Coordinates of C-alpha atoms in Angstrom, one line a residue:
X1 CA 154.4 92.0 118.0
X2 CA 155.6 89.0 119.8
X3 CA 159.2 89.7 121.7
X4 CA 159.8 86.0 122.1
X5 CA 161.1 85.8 118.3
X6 CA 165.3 85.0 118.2
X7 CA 165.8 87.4 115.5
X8 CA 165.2 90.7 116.9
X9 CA 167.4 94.1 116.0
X10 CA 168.1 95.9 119.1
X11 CA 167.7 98.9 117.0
X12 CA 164.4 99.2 115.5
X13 CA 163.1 96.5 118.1
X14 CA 161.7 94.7 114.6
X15 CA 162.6 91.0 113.6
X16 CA 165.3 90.5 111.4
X17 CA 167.2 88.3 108.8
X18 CA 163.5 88.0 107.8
X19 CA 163.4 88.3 103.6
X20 CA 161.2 90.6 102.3
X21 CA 158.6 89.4 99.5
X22 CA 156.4 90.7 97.0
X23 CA 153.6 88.4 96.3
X24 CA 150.7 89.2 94.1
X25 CA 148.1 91.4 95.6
X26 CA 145.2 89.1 97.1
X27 CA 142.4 91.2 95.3
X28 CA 144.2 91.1 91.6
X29 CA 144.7 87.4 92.1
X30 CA 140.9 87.0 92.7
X31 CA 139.8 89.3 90.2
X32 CA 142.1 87.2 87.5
X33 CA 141.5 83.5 89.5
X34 CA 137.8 84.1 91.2
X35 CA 137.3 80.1 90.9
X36 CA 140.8 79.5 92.9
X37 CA 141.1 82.6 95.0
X38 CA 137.4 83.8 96.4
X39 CA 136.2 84.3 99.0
X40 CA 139.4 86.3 100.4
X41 CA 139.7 87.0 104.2
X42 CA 137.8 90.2 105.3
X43 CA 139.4 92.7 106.6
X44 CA 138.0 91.7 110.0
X45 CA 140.0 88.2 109.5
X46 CA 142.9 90.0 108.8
X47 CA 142.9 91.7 111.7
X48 CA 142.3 89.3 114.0
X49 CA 144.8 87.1 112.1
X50 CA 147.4 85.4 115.2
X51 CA 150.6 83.6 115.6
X52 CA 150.8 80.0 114.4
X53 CA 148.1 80.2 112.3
X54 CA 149.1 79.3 109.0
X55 CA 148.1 81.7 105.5
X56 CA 149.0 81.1 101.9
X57 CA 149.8 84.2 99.7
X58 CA 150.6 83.8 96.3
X59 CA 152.7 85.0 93.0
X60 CA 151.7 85.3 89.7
X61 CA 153.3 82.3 88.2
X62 CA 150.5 80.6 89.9
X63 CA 152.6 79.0 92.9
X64 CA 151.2 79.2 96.3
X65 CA 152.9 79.2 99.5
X66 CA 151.8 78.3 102.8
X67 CA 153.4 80.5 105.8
X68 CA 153.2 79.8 109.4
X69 CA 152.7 83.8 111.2
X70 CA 155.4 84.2 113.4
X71 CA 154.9 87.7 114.7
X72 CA 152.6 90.2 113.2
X73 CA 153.0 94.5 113.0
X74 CA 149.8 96.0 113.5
X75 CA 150.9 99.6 112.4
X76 CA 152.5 98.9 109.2
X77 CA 149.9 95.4 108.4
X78 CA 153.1 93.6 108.0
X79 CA 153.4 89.9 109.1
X80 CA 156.3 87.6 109.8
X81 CA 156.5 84.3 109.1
X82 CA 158.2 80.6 108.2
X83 CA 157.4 79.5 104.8
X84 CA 156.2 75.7 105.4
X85 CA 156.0 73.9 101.7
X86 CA 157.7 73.2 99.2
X87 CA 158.4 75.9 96.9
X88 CA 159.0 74.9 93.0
X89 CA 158.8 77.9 90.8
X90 CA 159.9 81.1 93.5
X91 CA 163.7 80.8 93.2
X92 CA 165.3 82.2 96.2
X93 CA 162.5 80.7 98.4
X94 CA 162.3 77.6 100.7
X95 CA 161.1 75.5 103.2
X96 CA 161.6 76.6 106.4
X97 CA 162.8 80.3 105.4
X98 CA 161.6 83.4 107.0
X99 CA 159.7 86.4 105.0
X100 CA 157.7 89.0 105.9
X101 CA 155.0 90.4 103.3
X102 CA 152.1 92.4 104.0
X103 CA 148.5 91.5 105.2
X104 CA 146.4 92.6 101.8
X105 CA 149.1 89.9 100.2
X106 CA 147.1 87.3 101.8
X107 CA 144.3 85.3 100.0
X108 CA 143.9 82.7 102.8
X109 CA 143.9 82.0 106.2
X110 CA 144.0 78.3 108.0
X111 CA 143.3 78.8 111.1
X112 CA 144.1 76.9 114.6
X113 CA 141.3 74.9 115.8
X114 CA 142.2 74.2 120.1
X115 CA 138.3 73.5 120.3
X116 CA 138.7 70.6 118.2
X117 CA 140.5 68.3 121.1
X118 CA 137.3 69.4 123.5
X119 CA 134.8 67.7 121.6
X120 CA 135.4 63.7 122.5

């Protein structure tokens, strides 16, 4: 987990003033929306899944959100992160606001590219 986050309780040494959400389970969105939703990350992506890079989970009323991982909580397969969109339909969520969910919500993964810059 990365200690450089603001928000850290002293007492369970977790991040905090982080909202928790429920989004749709990744494999019962793909199994209702297989065009939209498959291929889902592998378990191997998931767990190689870092900060910054950006994933987009999403909830039944067909709104996906795009959240930048912040830190990420290997025991429990929690992750941390800062919602970056626009959300229309999920009241009570926002640009810029910080959740947590857990890593079999996720049904996509965009990931950094560094190596992009090396190839001129």
């Amino acid at each position: 987990m990365n200690k450089n986050l603001q928000h850290l309780n002293t007492r369970t040494n977790k991040p905090s003033k982080f909202k928790k959400i429920e989004p749709t389970v990744a494999l019962d969105l793909a199994k209702h929306r297989p065009d939209k939703y498959l291929p889902l990350p592998s378990n191997k992506e998931l767990e190689l899944l870092n900060i910054d890079e950006m994933v987009m989970v999403g909830f039944c009323n067909r709104e996906d959100v795009w959240i930048t991982v912040e830190a990420l909580d290997d025991n429990n397969g929690t992750v941390y992160g800062k919602i970056v969109g626009n959300v229309i339909k999920m009241q009570g969520l926002q640009r810029g606001q910080r959740v947590q969910f857990e890593k079999r919500h996720i049904v996509s993964i965009k990931y950094n590219d560094d190596d992009d810059d090396d190839d001129e």
